[in-house]
Tab-separated table of C-alpha atoms in Angstrom:
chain	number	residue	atom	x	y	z
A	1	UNK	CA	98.242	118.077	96.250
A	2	UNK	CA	95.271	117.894	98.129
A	3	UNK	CA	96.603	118.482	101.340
A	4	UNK	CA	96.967	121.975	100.343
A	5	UNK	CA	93.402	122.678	100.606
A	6	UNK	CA	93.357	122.381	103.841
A	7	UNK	CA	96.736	123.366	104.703
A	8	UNK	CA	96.798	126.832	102.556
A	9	UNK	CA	96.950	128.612	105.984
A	10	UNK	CA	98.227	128.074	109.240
A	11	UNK	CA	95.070	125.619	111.386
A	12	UNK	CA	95.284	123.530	113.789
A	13	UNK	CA	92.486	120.598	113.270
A	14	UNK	CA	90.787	118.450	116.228
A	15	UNK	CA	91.380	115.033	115.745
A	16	UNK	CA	88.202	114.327	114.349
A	17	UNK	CA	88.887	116.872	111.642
A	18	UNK	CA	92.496	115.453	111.143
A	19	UNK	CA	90.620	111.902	110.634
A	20	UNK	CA	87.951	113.430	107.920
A	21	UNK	CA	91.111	115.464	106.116
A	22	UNK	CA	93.240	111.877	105.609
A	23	UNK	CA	89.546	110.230	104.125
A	24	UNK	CA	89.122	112.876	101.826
A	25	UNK	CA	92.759	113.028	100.603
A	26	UNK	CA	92.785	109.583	100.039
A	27	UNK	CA	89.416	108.930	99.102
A	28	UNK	CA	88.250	112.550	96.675
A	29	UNK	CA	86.364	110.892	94.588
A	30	UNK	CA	84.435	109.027	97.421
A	31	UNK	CA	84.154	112.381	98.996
A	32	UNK	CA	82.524	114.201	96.121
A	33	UNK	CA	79.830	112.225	94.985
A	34	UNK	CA	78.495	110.988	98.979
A	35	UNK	CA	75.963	113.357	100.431
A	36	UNK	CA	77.074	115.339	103.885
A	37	UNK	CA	74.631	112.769	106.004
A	38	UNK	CA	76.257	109.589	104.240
A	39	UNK	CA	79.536	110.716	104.402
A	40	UNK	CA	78.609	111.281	108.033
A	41	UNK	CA	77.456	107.818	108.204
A	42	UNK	CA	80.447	106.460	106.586
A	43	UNK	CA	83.036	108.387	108.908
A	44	UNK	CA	80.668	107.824	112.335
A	45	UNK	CA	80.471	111.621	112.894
A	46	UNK	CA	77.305	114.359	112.625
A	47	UNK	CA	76.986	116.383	109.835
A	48	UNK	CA	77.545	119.183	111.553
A	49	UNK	CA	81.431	118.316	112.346
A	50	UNK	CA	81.898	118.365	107.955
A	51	UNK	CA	80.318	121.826	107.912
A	52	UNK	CA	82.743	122.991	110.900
A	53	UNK	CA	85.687	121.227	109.115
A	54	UNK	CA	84.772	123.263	106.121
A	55	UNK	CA	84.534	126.547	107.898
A	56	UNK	CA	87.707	125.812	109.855
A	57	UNK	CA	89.745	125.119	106.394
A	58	UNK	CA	88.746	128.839	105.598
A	59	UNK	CA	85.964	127.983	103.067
A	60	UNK	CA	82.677	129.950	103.404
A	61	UNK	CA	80.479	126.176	103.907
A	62	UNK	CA	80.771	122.572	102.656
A	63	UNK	CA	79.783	123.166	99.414
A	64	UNK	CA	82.977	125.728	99.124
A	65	UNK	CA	85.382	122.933	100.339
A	66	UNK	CA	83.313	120.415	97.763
A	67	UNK	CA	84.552	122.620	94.936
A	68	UNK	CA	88.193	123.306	95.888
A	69	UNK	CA	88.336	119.338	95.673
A	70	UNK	CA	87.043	119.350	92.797
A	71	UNK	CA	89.455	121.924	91.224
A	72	UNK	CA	92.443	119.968	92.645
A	73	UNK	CA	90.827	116.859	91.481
A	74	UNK	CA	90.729	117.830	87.905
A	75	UNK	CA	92.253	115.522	85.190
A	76	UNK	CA	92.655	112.621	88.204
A	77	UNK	CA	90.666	109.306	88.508
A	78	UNK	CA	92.361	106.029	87.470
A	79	UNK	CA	92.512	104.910	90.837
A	80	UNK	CA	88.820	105.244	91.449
A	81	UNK	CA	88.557	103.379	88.115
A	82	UNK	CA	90.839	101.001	89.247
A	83	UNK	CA	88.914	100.588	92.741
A	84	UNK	CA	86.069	100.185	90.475
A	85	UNK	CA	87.429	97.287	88.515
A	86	UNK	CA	88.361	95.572	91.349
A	87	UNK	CA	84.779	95.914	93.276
A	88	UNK	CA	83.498	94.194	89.992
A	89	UNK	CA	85.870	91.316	89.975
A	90	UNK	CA	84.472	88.420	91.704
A	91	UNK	CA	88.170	86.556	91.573
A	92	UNK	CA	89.818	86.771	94.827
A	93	UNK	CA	92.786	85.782	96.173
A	94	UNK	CA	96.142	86.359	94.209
A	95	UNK	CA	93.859	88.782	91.601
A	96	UNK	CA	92.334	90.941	94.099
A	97	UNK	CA	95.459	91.446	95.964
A	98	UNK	CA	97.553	92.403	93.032
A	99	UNK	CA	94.792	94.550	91.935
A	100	UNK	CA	94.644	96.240	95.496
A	101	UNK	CA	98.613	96.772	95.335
A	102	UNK	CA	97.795	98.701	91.196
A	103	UNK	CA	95.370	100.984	93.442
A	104	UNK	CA	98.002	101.818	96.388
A	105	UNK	CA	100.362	102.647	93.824
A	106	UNK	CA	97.855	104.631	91.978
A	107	UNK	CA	96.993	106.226	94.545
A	108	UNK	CA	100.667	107.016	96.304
A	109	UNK	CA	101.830	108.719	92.850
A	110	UNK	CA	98.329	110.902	93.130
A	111	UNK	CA	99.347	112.145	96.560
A	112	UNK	CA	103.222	112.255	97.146
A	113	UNK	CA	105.034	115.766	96.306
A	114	UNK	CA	106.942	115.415	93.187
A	115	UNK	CA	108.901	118.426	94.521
A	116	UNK	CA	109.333	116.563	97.899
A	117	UNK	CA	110.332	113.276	96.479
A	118	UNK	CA	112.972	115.277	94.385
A	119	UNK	CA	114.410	116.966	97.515
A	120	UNK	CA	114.429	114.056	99.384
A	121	UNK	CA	116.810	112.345	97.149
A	122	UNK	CA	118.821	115.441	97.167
A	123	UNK	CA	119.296	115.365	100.573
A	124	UNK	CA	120.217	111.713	100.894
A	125	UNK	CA	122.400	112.241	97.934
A	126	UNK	CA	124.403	114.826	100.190
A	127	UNK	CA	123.959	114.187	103.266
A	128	UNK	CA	127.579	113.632	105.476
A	129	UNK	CA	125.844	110.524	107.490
A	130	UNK	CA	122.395	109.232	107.676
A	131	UNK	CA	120.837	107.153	110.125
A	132	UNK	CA	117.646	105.651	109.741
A	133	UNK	CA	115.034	104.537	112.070
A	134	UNK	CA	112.183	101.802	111.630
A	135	UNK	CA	109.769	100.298	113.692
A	136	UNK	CA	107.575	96.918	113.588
A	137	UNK	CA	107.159	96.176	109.910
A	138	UNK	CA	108.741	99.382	108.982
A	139	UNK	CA	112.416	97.873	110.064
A	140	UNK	CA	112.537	96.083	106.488
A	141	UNK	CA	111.785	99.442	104.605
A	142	UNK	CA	114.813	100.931	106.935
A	143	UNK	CA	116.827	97.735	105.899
A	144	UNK	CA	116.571	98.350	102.128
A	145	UNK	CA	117.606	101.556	102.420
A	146	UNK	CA	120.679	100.728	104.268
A	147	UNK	CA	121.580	97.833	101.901
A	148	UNK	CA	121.287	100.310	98.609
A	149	UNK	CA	122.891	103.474	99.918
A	150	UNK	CA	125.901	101.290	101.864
A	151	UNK	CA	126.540	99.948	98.356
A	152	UNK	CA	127.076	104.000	97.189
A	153	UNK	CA	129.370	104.190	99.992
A	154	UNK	CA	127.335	106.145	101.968
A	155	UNK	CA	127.424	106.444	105.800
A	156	UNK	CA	124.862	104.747	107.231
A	157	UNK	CA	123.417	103.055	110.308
A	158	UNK	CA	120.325	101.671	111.663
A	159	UNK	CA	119.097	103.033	114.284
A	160	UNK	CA	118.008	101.088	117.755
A	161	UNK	CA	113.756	100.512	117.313
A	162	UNK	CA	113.442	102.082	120.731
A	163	UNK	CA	114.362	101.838	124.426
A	164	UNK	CA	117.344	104.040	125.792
A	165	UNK	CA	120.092	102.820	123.218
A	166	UNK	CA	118.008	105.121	120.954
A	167	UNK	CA	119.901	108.214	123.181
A	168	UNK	CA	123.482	106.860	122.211
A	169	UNK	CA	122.604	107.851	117.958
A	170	UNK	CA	120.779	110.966	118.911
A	171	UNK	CA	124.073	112.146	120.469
A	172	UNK	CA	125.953	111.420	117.604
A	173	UNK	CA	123.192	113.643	115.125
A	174	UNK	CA	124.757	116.532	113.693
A	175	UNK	CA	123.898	118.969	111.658
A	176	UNK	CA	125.632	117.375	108.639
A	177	UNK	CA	123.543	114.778	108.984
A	178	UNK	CA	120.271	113.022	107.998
A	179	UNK	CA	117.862	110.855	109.682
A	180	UNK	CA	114.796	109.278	107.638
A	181	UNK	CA	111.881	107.812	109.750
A	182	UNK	CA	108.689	105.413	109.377
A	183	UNK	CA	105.519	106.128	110.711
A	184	UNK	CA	102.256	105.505	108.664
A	185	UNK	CA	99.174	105.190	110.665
A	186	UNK	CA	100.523	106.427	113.578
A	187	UNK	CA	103.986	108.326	114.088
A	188	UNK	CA	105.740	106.134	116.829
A	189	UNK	CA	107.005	107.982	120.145
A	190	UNK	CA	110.644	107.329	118.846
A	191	UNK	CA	109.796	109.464	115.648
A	192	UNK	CA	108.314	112.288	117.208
A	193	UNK	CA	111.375	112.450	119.858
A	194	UNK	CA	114.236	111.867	117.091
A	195	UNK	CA	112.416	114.526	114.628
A	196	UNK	CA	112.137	117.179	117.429
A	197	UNK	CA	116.166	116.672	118.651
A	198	UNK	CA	116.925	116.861	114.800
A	199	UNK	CA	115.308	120.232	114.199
A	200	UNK	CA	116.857	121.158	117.373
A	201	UNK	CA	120.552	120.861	116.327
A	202	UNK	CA	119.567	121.519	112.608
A	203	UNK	CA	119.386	117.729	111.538
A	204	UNK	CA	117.799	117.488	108.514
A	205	UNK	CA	114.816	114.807	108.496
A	206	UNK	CA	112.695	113.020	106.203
A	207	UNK	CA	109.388	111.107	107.208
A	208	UNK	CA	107.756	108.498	105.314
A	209	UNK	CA	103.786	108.804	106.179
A	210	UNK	CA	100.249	107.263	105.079
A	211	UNK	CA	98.794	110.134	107.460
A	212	UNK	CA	97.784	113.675	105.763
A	213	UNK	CA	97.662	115.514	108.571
A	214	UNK	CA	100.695	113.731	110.586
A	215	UNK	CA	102.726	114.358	107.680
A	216	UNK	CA	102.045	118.181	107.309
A	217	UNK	CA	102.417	118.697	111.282
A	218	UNK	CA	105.203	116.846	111.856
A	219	UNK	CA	108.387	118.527	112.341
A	220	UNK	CA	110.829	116.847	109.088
A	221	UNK	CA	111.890	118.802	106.735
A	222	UNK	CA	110.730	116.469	104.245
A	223	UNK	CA	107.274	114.108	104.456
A	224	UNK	CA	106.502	111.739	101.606
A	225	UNK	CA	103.038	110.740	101.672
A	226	UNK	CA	102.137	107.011	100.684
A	227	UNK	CA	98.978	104.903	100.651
A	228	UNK	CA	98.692	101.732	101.767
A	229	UNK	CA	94.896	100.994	101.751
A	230	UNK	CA	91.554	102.055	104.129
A	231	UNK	CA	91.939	101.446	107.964
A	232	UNK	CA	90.213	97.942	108.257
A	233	UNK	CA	92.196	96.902	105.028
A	234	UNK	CA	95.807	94.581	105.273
A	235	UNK	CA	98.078	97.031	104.686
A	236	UNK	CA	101.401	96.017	102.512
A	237	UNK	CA	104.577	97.029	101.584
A	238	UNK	CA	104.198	96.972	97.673
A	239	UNK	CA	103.719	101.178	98.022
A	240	UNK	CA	106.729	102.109	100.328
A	241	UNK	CA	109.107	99.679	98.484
A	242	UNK	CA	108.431	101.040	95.490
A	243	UNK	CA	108.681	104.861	96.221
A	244	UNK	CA	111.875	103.778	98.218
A	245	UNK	CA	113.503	101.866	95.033
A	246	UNK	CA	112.480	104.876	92.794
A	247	UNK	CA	114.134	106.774	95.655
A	248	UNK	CA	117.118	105.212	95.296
A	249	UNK	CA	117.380	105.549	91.618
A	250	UNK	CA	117.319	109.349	91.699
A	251	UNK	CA	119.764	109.139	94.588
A	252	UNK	CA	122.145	107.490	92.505
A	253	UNK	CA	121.380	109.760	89.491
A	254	UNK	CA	122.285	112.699	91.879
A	255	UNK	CA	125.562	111.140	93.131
A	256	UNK	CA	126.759	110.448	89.390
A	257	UNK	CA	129.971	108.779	89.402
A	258	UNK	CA	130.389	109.127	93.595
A	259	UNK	CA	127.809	106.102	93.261
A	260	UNK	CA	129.005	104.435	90.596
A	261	UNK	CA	132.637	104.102	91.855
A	262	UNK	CA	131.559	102.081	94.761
A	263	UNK	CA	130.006	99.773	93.139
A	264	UNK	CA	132.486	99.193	90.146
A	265	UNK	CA	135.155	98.465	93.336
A	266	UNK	CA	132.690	95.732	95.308
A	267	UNK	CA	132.692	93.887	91.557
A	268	UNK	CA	136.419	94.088	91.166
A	269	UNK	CA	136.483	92.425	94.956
A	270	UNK	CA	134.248	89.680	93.965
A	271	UNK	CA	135.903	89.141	90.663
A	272	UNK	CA	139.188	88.888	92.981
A	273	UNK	CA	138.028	86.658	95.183
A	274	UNK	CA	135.416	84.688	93.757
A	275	UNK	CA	137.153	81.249	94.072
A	276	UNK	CA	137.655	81.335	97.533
A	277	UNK	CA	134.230	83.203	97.877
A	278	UNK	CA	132.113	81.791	95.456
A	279	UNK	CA	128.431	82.143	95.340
């Protein structure tokens, strides 16, 4: 990953820096071929903050940091390609989005921890309860997970968006339990508070993120990193639906039959009473 250039030993980056890690992590190839003074252009800052970025990540200058992401870059590139594609494309509209959604995904499977992803489901696959908390938009990613893992006859609840009800669940956490969070350009208040309380009673966690640095900081156990598209752009669901069905999938691979059995007893109750509950 390319997080791990700058994360190979223990920092702690301004925010500026933490801005110029998530462009370069999302945008390598963007990175490598722009000059120092028009990636300074680009980002709004001075040369000079690159070269102390570089020097703070534990590489001897910019040029040493150029080359680590280039060695981590190696053998990557059909996102750029597709980004290219797209730039060319003078259809707009359904095209262009569509197109847009190829590069997220592109661009999510480039950056999100295989390993992660693997113990993530592992977790949820095991976990004695799991509650799960969404914000704004992020309540219908929180929704489809409760909808899937109910139907494996899992334990799960949704989790107040905020306000003091949000106390009454973290009371109930337990160290048998999960929680799974939301926060992609920003991690919410309610994150940060339910993440800390969970490593405090020895809760595991798992946070969904589109933010590099937020997502190696943060205290879950687990971050998956997704991309949604630049700052200024719209951002969609299309990436954290589709990491979250592929999610579910190797949850329900894990569980084996315990996943299966559910499900084979909702379709015997529908087949039962289909006539008086049709549709």
């Amino acid at each position: 990953m390319f997080s791990d250039i700058f994360f190979h030993q223990t920092v702690t980056y301004t925010r500026t820096e933490q801005e110029i890690i998530d462009f370069i992590c999302k945008n390598p190839g963007v990175f490598l071929t722009a000059s120092i003074s028009q990636l300074a252009e680009r980002l709004g800052i001075s040369d000079a903050s690159l070269s102390r970025l570089a020097k703070h990540a534990g590489y001897p200058d910019y040029k040493g940091l150029k080359a680590a992401v280039t060695g981590a870059l190696s053998g990557a590139g059909p996102a750029q390609k597709l980004q290219g594609s797209l730039q060319n494309r003078k259809e707009g509209g359904l095209y262009a989005f569509l197109s847009q959604q190829q590069v997220c995904l592109q661009k999510t499977l480039e950056l999100i921890d295989r390993a992660a992803f693997e113990q993530a489901a592992g977790l949820i696959a095991s976990a004695h309860r799991i509650f799960l908390h969404g914000k704004g938009a992020s309540c219908c990613l929180a929704q489809l997970l409760h909808f899937r893992l109910n139907r494996f006859g899992k334990d799960v609840f949704l989790m107040p968006s905020g306000g003091t009800e949000l106390f009454e669940d973290l009371n109930r956490l337990s160290d048998r339990d999960l929680v799974i969070c939301f926060g992609f350009q920003k991690l919410p208040r309610e994150d940060s508070v339910l993440l800390s309380h969970a490593r405090q009673i020895g809760c595991k966690s798992i946070l969904f993120s589109s933010r590099v640095y937020a997502a190696e900081t943060s205290k879950a156990n687990i971050s998956l990193l997704i991309y949604r598209g630049e700052p200024e752009e719209y951002h969609s669901m299309t990436a954290p639906m589709a990491v979250i069905d592929a999610l579910i999938v190797q949850v329900a691979a894990a569980m084996g039959d315990k996943a299966v059995e559910p499900l084979e007893r909702l379709h015997a109750l529908k087949q039962e009473y289909y006539r008086e509950l049709p549709g």
